[in-house]
């Protein structure tokens, strides 16, 4: 009851109430910033992980010289290895694509029809056209949305794919140029892929690149990507000298390591906001103890124990922190709910593109809230708020009523 009354300003205590209110708002801002930023970082990592591994698998077997001639028996053996869920043959080759006067570097990907339709990252993100028109023997392709923008091409247009492995003539080597019709445009959400991918049936890619039935890569999906090292050990034995095995950690090590470092640094930097708010709680409680010294002395003369006085001021400070945490939770989840609109609004006001897909990899601003992380943030804020109350509470408990009431 006393702690509740001390939360409200008394006569001449407006400044103390103002400092306490600032402390509450500061705690709220710190908690909201931590929740929003950590959720966006988690979402960024999860989206990158899902989309990159959805396109490239958990590991790949690459043939020497870009070719695996006897890929069917090798793939059958790999599929029997423990922990391997699926093995998919692929052809990937950097080429050039031209449309009218524009030329772009592209990554040609050849897949079987079944694998094209069973890859959710591609099949579920077709923006225009249909993948059903990709048939062996037809000069049809599907391209990424950003590549279509860069070339200025759209559905139904024909682009030319330029392969340096062309014919040798008396005048030198002539690149091979083949025209393909765009029958589908997809957007997986990763800028680099949407800007480069040209998708066609496996047979068409083998014909274009003159691979004589070979494939370039066998893509592997495992039961648990976090245990990729243990799962790949027997696979490397099976592959032997047929190719080189590479897992997702090696292929994207720098990117995911940078995300871990950035996430850790952001957590501790934003925690400083809560720490500053806690110092405000400390200063407001010290001023409150000085303002209430007469009340404290009277309570002591009435028989109040030191521990009860400490509990009063610990409760006051902790309640300020708890109210700030509650407000911060509401504010943080509100920011996450309207994050796209907030980014668009700030970009419109400042004239700066805050979320450039060419820099951020992903097309949209992602978010994924971890309940355990939210509980940790709340616990950290509560702990710091509690620790900030100990010194003022101790000073209040050690107030000498004789000194305070001597001239009353």
Tab-separated table of C-alpha atoms in Angstrom:
chain	number	residue	atom	x	y	z
A	1	UNK	CA	0.000	0.000	0.000
A	2	UNK	CA	2.752	2.447	0.944
A	3	UNK	CA	4.751	1.592	-2.195
A	4	UNK	CA	1.653	2.235	-4.305
A	5	UNK	CA	1.150	5.658	-2.705
A	6	UNK	CA	4.828	6.539	-3.214
A	7	UNK	CA	4.455	5.875	-6.944
A	8	UNK	CA	2.105	8.892	-7.189
A	9	UNK	CA	3.539	12.398	-6.753
A	10	UNK	CA	3.012	14.130	-3.460
A	11	UNK	CA	3.151	17.851	-2.725
A	12	UNK	CA	6.389	19.287	-4.112
A	13	UNK	CA	7.411	15.948	-5.668
A	14	UNK	CA	6.521	16.722	-9.287
A	15	UNK	CA	10.160	16.625	-10.399
A	16	UNK	CA	10.699	13.210	-8.799
A	17	UNK	CA	7.584	11.915	-10.587
A	18	UNK	CA	8.930	13.343	-13.867
A	19	UNK	CA	12.253	11.530	-13.449
A	20	UNK	CA	10.426	8.297	-12.578
A	21	UNK	CA	8.203	8.698	-15.659
A	22	UNK	CA	11.263	9.235	-17.859
A	23	UNK	CA	12.760	6.076	-16.329
A	24	UNK	CA	9.600	4.123	-17.170
A	25	UNK	CA	9.605	5.360	-20.786
A	26	UNK	CA	13.327	4.641	-21.137
A	27	UNK	CA	12.848	1.059	-19.937
A	28	UNK	CA	9.950	0.688	-22.376
A	29	UNK	CA	12.051	1.977	-25.285
A	30	UNK	CA	14.938	-0.309	-24.384
A	31	UNK	CA	12.745	-3.403	-24.155
A	32	UNK	CA	10.879	-2.501	-27.365
A	33	UNK	CA	14.128	-1.894	-29.257
A	34	UNK	CA	15.596	-5.196	-28.070
A	35	UNK	CA	12.492	-7.193	-28.984
A	36	UNK	CA	12.104	-5.542	-32.395
A	37	UNK	CA	15.767	-5.732	-33.412
A	38	UNK	CA	16.356	-9.286	-32.149
A	39	UNK	CA	13.152	-10.507	-33.846
A	40	UNK	CA	14.200	-8.920	-37.143
A	41	UNK	CA	17.683	-10.446	-36.833
A	42	UNK	CA	16.168	-13.861	-36.097
A	43	UNK	CA	13.798	-13.491	-39.035
A	44	UNK	CA	16.628	-12.411	-41.303
A	45	UNK	CA	18.703	-15.476	-40.421
A	46	UNK	CA	15.733	-17.848	-40.672
A	47	UNK	CA	14.644	-16.464	-44.059
A	48	UNK	CA	18.159	-16.622	-45.451
A	49	UNK	CA	18.620	-20.131	-44.066
A	50	UNK	CA	15.325	-21.411	-45.491
A	51	UNK	CA	15.686	-19.808	-48.915
A	52	UNK	CA	19.394	-20.490	-49.453
A	53	UNK	CA	19.146	-24.097	-48.299
A	54	UNK	CA	15.843	-24.459	-50.106
A	55	UNK	CA	17.664	-23.722	-53.360
A	56	UNK	CA	21.115	-25.175	-52.678
A	57	UNK	CA	20.378	-27.999	-50.231
A	58	UNK	CA	22.372	-28.807	-47.107
A	59	UNK	CA	25.359	-30.107	-49.073
A	60	UNK	CA	26.460	-30.633	-52.670
A	61	UNK	CA	28.667	-33.053	-54.580
A	62	UNK	CA	30.462	-31.213	-57.398
A	63	UNK	CA	32.037	-33.119	-60.231
A	64	UNK	CA	35.580	-32.434	-61.395
A	65	UNK	CA	35.520	-30.188	-64.432
A	66	UNK	CA	31.892	-29.414	-63.692
A	67	UNK	CA	30.671	-32.885	-64.733
A	68	UNK	CA	29.629	-36.150	-63.061
A	69	UNK	CA	29.288	-38.695	-65.910
A	70	UNK	CA	28.125	-41.711	-63.859
A	71	UNK	CA	25.788	-39.767	-61.623
A	72	UNK	CA	22.863	-42.252	-61.415
A	73	UNK	CA	24.709	-45.055	-59.543
A	74	UNK	CA	26.529	-42.503	-57.354
A	75	UNK	CA	23.244	-40.813	-56.423
A	76	UNK	CA	21.660	-44.187	-55.599
A	77	UNK	CA	24.528	-45.011	-53.202
A	78	UNK	CA	24.411	-41.584	-51.556
A	79	UNK	CA	20.663	-41.877	-50.936
A	80	UNK	CA	21.309	-45.021	-48.873
A	81	UNK	CA	23.707	-43.155	-46.561
A	82	UNK	CA	22.334	-42.542	-43.014
A	83	UNK	CA	20.830	-39.086	-42.505
A	84	UNK	CA	20.345	-38.326	-46.208
A	85	UNK	CA	16.727	-37.425	-47.040
A	86	UNK	CA	17.086	-36.750	-50.759
A	87	UNK	CA	19.666	-36.394	-53.527
A	88	UNK	CA	18.882	-34.228	-56.556
A	89	UNK	CA	20.853	-33.925	-59.824
A	90	UNK	CA	21.521	-30.365	-61.018
A	91	UNK	CA	23.309	-28.452	-63.707
A	92	UNK	CA	24.554	-24.957	-62.849
A	93	UNK	CA	26.554	-22.880	-65.288
A	94	UNK	CA	27.312	-19.131	-65.431
A	95	UNK	CA	26.278	-17.713	-68.817
A	96	UNK	CA	25.299	-14.415	-70.407
A	97	UNK	CA	21.724	-13.441	-71.260
A	98	UNK	CA	20.746	-10.711	-73.698
A	99	UNK	CA	17.470	-9.079	-74.622
A	100	UNK	CA	17.510	-6.396	-77.266
A	101	UNK	CA	20.410	-4.130	-76.257
A	102	UNK	CA	20.745	-5.317	-72.647
A	103	UNK	CA	23.140	-7.997	-71.405
A	104	UNK	CA	23.262	-9.560	-67.925
A	105	UNK	CA	25.301	-12.298	-66.298
A	106	UNK	CA	23.062	-15.217	-65.332
A	107	UNK	CA	23.277	-18.586	-63.616
A	108	UNK	CA	21.681	-21.308	-65.693
A	109	UNK	CA	20.087	-24.056	-63.588
A	110	UNK	CA	18.900	-27.317	-65.124
A	111	UNK	CA	16.586	-29.539	-63.057
A	112	UNK	CA	14.308	-32.476	-63.712
A	113	UNK	CA	10.632	-31.580	-64.074
A	114	UNK	CA	9.761	-33.434	-60.866
A	115	UNK	CA	12.413	-31.526	-58.898
A	116	UNK	CA	11.275	-28.190	-60.331
A	117	UNK	CA	7.711	-28.745	-59.141
A	118	UNK	CA	8.854	-30.239	-55.789
A	119	UNK	CA	11.060	-27.279	-54.843
A	120	UNK	CA	8.721	-25.044	-52.768
A	121	UNK	CA	11.042	-22.022	-52.885
A	122	UNK	CA	10.528	-21.908	-56.661
A	123	UNK	CA	7.136	-23.567	-57.200
A	124	UNK	CA	5.347	-21.443	-54.563
A	125	UNK	CA	6.792	-18.120	-55.713
A	126	UNK	CA	5.842	-17.919	-59.389
A	127	UNK	CA	4.654	-14.346	-60.045
A	128	UNK	CA	3.774	-14.643	-63.735
A	129	UNK	CA	3.171	-17.570	-66.080
A	130	UNK	CA	3.352	-21.243	-65.121
A	131	UNK	CA	6.099	-23.812	-64.642
A	132	UNK	CA	4.003	-26.388	-66.512
A	133	UNK	CA	5.218	-24.884	-69.784
A	134	UNK	CA	8.786	-25.956	-68.970
A	135	UNK	CA	8.999	-29.127	-71.040
A	136	UNK	CA	12.007	-31.032	-72.436
A	137	UNK	CA	12.601	-30.274	-76.081
A	138	UNK	CA	10.975	-26.827	-75.952
A	139	UNK	CA	13.036	-23.660	-75.807
A	140	UNK	CA	11.201	-22.371	-72.720
A	141	UNK	CA	12.743	-20.966	-69.544
A	142	UNK	CA	11.708	-19.422	-66.214
A	143	UNK	CA	13.703	-16.451	-64.932
A	144	UNK	CA	13.968	-14.449	-61.703
A	145	UNK	CA	11.915	-11.290	-61.257
A	146	UNK	CA	14.954	-9.016	-60.779
A	147	UNK	CA	16.593	-10.442	-63.891
A	148	UNK	CA	13.424	-9.708	-65.854
A	149	UNK	CA	13.552	-6.108	-64.596
A	150	UNK	CA	17.244	-5.748	-65.447
A	151	UNK	CA	16.722	-7.064	-68.978
A	152	UNK	CA	13.440	-5.238	-69.494
A	153	UNK	CA	11.841	-8.532	-70.520
A	154	UNK	CA	8.475	-9.943	-69.551
A	155	UNK	CA	6.338	-13.029	-70.044
A	156	UNK	CA	6.354	-14.225	-73.663
A	157	UNK	CA	9.555	-12.404	-74.657
A	158	UNK	CA	12.550	-14.325	-76.001
A	159	UNK	CA	16.011	-13.919	-74.475
A	160	UNK	CA	19.278	-15.207	-75.897
A	161	UNK	CA	21.585	-17.333	-73.740
A	162	UNK	CA	25.244	-17.011	-74.723
A	163	UNK	CA	27.581	-19.911	-73.931
A	164	UNK	CA	31.347	-19.409	-74.410
A	165	UNK	CA	31.669	-23.131	-75.187
A	166	UNK	CA	30.782	-22.703	-78.854
A	167	UNK	CA	32.064	-23.909	-82.188
A	168	UNK	CA	35.655	-23.586	-83.368
A	169	UNK	CA	35.947	-21.969	-86.787
A	170	UNK	CA	38.936	-20.933	-88.915
A	171	UNK	CA	38.402	-17.438	-87.493
A	172	UNK	CA	38.480	-18.630	-83.860
A	173	UNK	CA	35.985	-19.859	-81.307
A	174	UNK	CA	32.441	-18.602	-81.802
A	175	UNK	CA	30.135	-18.458	-78.727
A	176	UNK	CA	26.954	-20.468	-78.892
A	177	UNK	CA	23.806	-18.327	-78.855
A	178	UNK	CA	20.392	-19.925	-78.373
A	179	UNK	CA	17.063	-18.126	-78.063
A	180	UNK	CA	14.605	-19.108	-75.276
A	181	UNK	CA	11.059	-17.975	-74.548
A	182	UNK	CA	10.139	-16.756	-71.039
A	183	UNK	CA	7.147	-18.788	-69.821
A	184	UNK	CA	7.397	-18.053	-66.071
A	185	UNK	CA	8.826	-15.361	-63.776
A	186	UNK	CA	9.499	-16.256	-60.130
A	187	UNK	CA	10.667	-14.351	-57.050
A	188	UNK	CA	12.234	-16.398	-54.256
A	189	UNK	CA	12.944	-13.284	-52.159
A	190	UNK	CA	16.766	-13.326	-52.274
A	191	UNK	CA	17.977	-10.540	-54.526
A	192	UNK	CA	21.117	-12.280	-55.807
A	193	UNK	CA	19.131	-15.328	-56.914
A	194	UNK	CA	16.234	-13.371	-58.408
A	195	UNK	CA	18.785	-11.311	-60.369
A	196	UNK	CA	20.654	-14.321	-61.803
A	197	UNK	CA	18.582	-17.506	-62.072
A	198	UNK	CA	17.475	-18.922	-65.429
A	199	UNK	CA	15.637	-22.210	-64.932
A	200	UNK	CA	15.118	-24.889	-67.595
A	201	UNK	CA	14.542	-28.677	-67.777
A	202	UNK	CA	17.599	-30.883	-67.275
A	203	UNK	CA	17.554	-32.259	-70.827
A	204	UNK	CA	17.535	-28.767	-72.342
A	205	UNK	CA	20.491	-27.690	-70.201
A	206	UNK	CA	22.455	-30.799	-71.180
A	207	UNK	CA	21.816	-30.025	-74.836
A	208	UNK	CA	22.768	-26.348	-74.532
A	209	UNK	CA	25.983	-27.091	-72.635
A	210	UNK	CA	26.800	-30.286	-74.609
A	211	UNK	CA	27.087	-32.403	-71.483
A	212	UNK	CA	26.134	-35.732	-73.109
A	213	UNK	CA	23.852	-36.883	-70.275
A	214	UNK	CA	26.167	-35.738	-67.464
A	215	UNK	CA	25.208	-33.482	-64.551
A	216	UNK	CA	27.337	-30.967	-62.726
A	217	UNK	CA	26.083	-31.216	-59.138
A	218	UNK	CA	24.222	-33.602	-56.852
A	219	UNK	CA	22.346	-31.626	-54.216
A	220	UNK	CA	21.782	-33.306	-50.830
A	221	UNK	CA	19.148	-32.658	-48.152
A	222	UNK	CA	19.770	-34.112	-44.681
A	223	UNK	CA	17.596	-34.848	-41.670
A	224	UNK	CA	19.388	-32.317	-39.475
A	225	UNK	CA	21.484	-29.526	-41.078
A	226	UNK	CA	23.043	-28.734	-37.691
A	227	UNK	CA	24.666	-32.218	-37.699
A	228	UNK	CA	25.912	-31.911	-41.262
A	229	UNK	CA	29.516	-32.847	-40.442
A	230	UNK	CA	28.612	-36.237	-38.944
A	231	UNK	CA	26.146	-37.024	-41.733
A	232	UNK	CA	28.600	-36.144	-44.504
A	233	UNK	CA	31.444	-38.361	-43.246
A	234	UNK	CA	30.103	-41.612	-44.809
A	235	UNK	CA	28.996	-39.661	-47.913
A	236	UNK	CA	32.571	-38.513	-48.559
A	237	UNK	CA	33.685	-42.152	-48.417
A	238	UNK	CA	31.047	-43.121	-50.996
A	239	UNK	CA	31.920	-40.223	-53.315
A	240	UNK	CA	35.646	-40.928	-53.193
A	241	UNK	CA	37.355	-39.493	-56.257
A	242	UNK	CA	34.142	-38.837	-58.177
A	243	UNK	CA	33.810	-35.281	-56.926
A	244	UNK	CA	34.154	-32.787	-54.099
A	245	UNK	CA	31.630	-32.537	-51.239
A	246	UNK	CA	30.781	-29.155	-49.702
A	247	UNK	CA	28.244	-28.475	-46.939
A	248	UNK	CA	26.140	-25.370	-46.304
A	249	UNK	CA	28.416	-24.123	-43.547
A	250	UNK	CA	31.384	-23.975	-45.887
A	251	UNK	CA	29.394	-22.414	-48.727
A	252	UNK	CA	27.848	-19.667	-46.552
A	253	UNK	CA	30.249	-19.541	-43.604
A	254	UNK	CA	31.108	-15.838	-43.881
A	255	UNK	CA	27.470	-14.759	-44.199
A	256	UNK	CA	26.077	-16.717	-41.258
A	257	UNK	CA	29.086	-15.926	-39.056
A	258	UNK	CA	28.589	-12.229	-39.764
A	259	UNK	CA	24.924	-12.552	-38.763
A	260	UNK	CA	25.887	-14.190	-35.443
A	261	UNK	CA	28.406	-11.428	-34.658
A	262	UNK	CA	25.975	-8.650	-35.637
A	263	UNK	CA	23.173	-10.212	-33.572
A	264	UNK	CA	25.379	-10.473	-30.470
A	265	UNK	CA	26.715	-6.926	-30.808
A	266	UNK	CA	23.226	-5.485	-31.347
A	267	UNK	CA	21.929	-7.231	-28.215
A	268	UNK	CA	24.595	-5.757	-25.954
A	269	UNK	CA	24.504	-2.296	-27.535
A	270	UNK	CA	20.727	-2.054	-27.140
A	271	UNK	CA	20.969	-3.397	-23.582
A	272	UNK	CA	22.774	-0.148	-22.749
A	273	UNK	CA	19.438	1.656	-23.248
A	274	UNK	CA	17.931	-0.407	-20.429
A	275	UNK	CA	21.039	0.206	-18.317
A	276	UNK	CA	20.659	3.978	-18.749
A	277	UNK	CA	16.986	3.685	-17.788
A	278	UNK	CA	17.970	1.758	-14.677
A	279	UNK	CA	20.276	4.589	-13.603
A	280	UNK	CA	17.282	6.918	-13.956
A	281	UNK	CA	15.319	4.623	-11.631
A	282	UNK	CA	18.253	4.759	-9.188
A	283	UNK	CA	18.385	8.567	-9.222
A	284	UNK	CA	14.596	8.941	-8.860
A	285	UNK	CA	14.572	6.553	-5.863
A	286	UNK	CA	17.431	8.428	-4.198
A	287	UNK	CA	15.461	11.681	-4.550
A	288	UNK	CA	12.321	9.909	-3.283
A	289	UNK	CA	14.162	8.648	-0.186
A	290	UNK	CA	15.386	12.167	0.567
A	291	UNK	CA	11.877	13.584	0.061
A	292	UNK	CA	10.314	10.908	2.257
A	293	UNK	CA	12.929	10.985	5.029
A	294	UNK	CA	10.373	12.385	7.515
A	295	UNK	CA	7.866	9.631	6.628
A	296	UNK	CA	10.609	7.018	6.975
A	297	UNK	CA	11.575	8.356	10.424
A	298	UNK	CA	7.934	8.268	11.599
A	299	UNK	CA	7.519	4.702	10.317
A	300	UNK	CA	10.684	3.691	12.163
A	301	UNK	CA	9.425	5.230	15.433
A	302	UNK	CA	6.110	3.359	14.927
A	303	UNK	CA	8.043	0.083	14.848
A	304	UNK	CA	8.664	-0.511	11.162
A	305	UNK	CA	11.655	-2.786	10.647
A	306	UNK	CA	14.586	-2.070	8.356
A	307	UNK	CA	13.609	-4.970	6.076
A	308	UNK	CA	10.055	-3.645	5.676
A	309	UNK	CA	11.384	-0.202	4.684
A	310	UNK	CA	13.710	-1.836	2.174
A	311	UNK	CA	10.799	-3.788	0.710
A	312	UNK	CA	8.823	-0.547	0.227
A	313	UNK	CA	11.470	1.109	-1.940
A	314	UNK	CA	12.482	-2.111	-3.710
A	315	UNK	CA	8.804	-2.502	-4.637
A	316	UNK	CA	8.573	1.082	-5.893
A	317	UNK	CA	11.610	0.732	-8.166
A	318	UNK	CA	10.691	-2.735	-9.386
A	319	UNK	CA	7.130	-1.572	-10.173
A	320	UNK	CA	8.533	1.275	-12.295
A	321	UNK	CA	10.673	-1.249	-14.161
A	322	UNK	CA	7.780	-3.722	-14.539
A	323	UNK	CA	5.427	-1.042	-15.904
A	324	UNK	CA	8.135	0.007	-18.363
A	325	UNK	CA	8.639	-3.607	-19.436
A	326	UNK	CA	4.904	-4.048	-20.006
A	327	UNK	CA	4.752	-0.889	-22.099
A	328	UNK	CA	7.888	-1.988	-23.968
A	329	UNK	CA	6.348	-5.366	-24.844
A	330	UNK	CA	3.271	-3.674	-26.314
A	331	UNK	CA	5.400	-1.146	-28.201
A	332	UNK	CA	7.860	-3.783	-29.461
A	333	UNK	CA	5.198	-6.105	-30.886
A	334	UNK	CA	3.388	-3.112	-32.406
A	335	UNK	CA	6.584	-2.100	-34.208
A	336	UNK	CA	6.996	-5.660	-35.498
A	337	UNK	CA	3.381	-5.796	-36.700
A	338	UNK	CA	3.763	-2.577	-38.717
A	339	UNK	CA	7.471	-2.892	-39.577
A	340	UNK	CA	6.951	-2.738	-43.348
A	341	UNK	CA	4.813	0.383	-43.103
A	342	UNK	CA	7.299	2.017	-40.720
A	343	UNK	CA	10.233	1.348	-43.080
A	344	UNK	CA	8.239	2.658	-46.045
A	345	UNK	CA	7.187	5.774	-44.130
A	346	UNK	CA	10.704	6.597	-42.919
A	347	UNK	CA	12.077	5.978	-46.425
A	348	UNK	CA	9.483	8.349	-47.880
A	349	UNK	CA	10.287	11.060	-45.301
A	350	UNK	CA	14.074	10.819	-45.569
A	351	UNK	CA	14.314	9.953	-49.268
A	352	UNK	CA	16.676	7.078	-48.414
A	353	UNK	CA	16.020	3.433	-49.251
A	354	UNK	CA	16.267	1.810	-45.812
A	355	UNK	CA	15.773	-1.719	-47.147
A	356	UNK	CA	17.657	-2.095	-50.407
A	357	UNK	CA	17.300	-5.751	-51.580
A	358	UNK	CA	20.590	-5.540	-53.456
A	359	UNK	CA	22.354	-4.873	-50.133
A	360	UNK	CA	20.137	-6.782	-47.684
A	361	UNK	CA	19.797	-9.976	-49.787
A	362	UNK	CA	16.098	-10.322	-48.907
A	363	UNK	CA	13.281	-8.529	-50.715
A	364	UNK	CA	11.098	-7.983	-47.609
A	365	UNK	CA	11.930	-7.116	-44.002
A	366	UNK	CA	11.503	-10.412	-42.079
A	367	UNK	CA	10.623	-11.053	-38.436
A	368	UNK	CA	10.684	-14.107	-36.180
A	369	UNK	CA	10.107	-13.703	-32.442
A	370	UNK	CA	11.773	-16.202	-30.139
A	371	UNK	CA	9.696	-16.621	-26.914
A	372	UNK	CA	12.768	-17.706	-24.943
A	373	UNK	CA	14.600	-14.580	-26.076
A	374	UNK	CA	11.672	-12.353	-25.064
A	375	UNK	CA	11.610	-13.990	-21.620
A	376	UNK	CA	15.367	-13.376	-21.350
A	377	UNK	CA	14.944	-9.681	-22.235
A	378	UNK	CA	12.149	-9.285	-19.665
A	379	UNK	CA	14.219	-11.083	-17.010
A	380	UNK	CA	17.264	-8.901	-17.761
A	381	UNK	CA	15.243	-5.685	-17.472
A	382	UNK	CA	13.590	-6.837	-14.238
A	383	UNK	CA	16.920	-7.884	-12.736
A	384	UNK	CA	18.563	-4.561	-13.566
A	385	UNK	CA	15.549	-2.664	-12.180
A	386	UNK	CA	15.721	-4.695	-8.967
A	387	UNK	CA	19.466	-4.129	-8.551
A	388	UNK	CA	18.973	-0.385	-9.019
A	389	UNK	CA	16.629	-0.287	-6.002
A	390	UNK	CA	19.010	-1.898	-3.510
A	391	UNK	CA	21.167	1.138	-2.678
A	392	UNK	CA	18.272	3.642	-2.193
A	393	UNK	CA	16.350	1.025	-0.186
A	394	UNK	CA	19.397	0.394	1.988
A	395	UNK	CA	19.799	4.140	2.580
A	396	UNK	CA	16.122	4.390	3.544
A	397	UNK	CA	16.420	1.454	5.957
A	398	UNK	CA	19.421	3.054	7.646
A	399	UNK	CA	17.766	6.441	8.176
A	400	UNK	CA	18.234	7.585	11.795
A	401	UNK	CA	14.795	8.804	13.048
A	402	UNK	CA	16.447	10.778	15.862
A	403	UNK	CA	18.458	12.907	13.439
A	404	UNK	CA	15.461	13.505	11.165
A	405	UNK	CA	12.930	14.348	13.903
A	406	UNK	CA	15.259	16.268	16.204
A	407	UNK	CA	13.806	19.670	15.340
A	408	UNK	CA	10.190	18.551	14.733
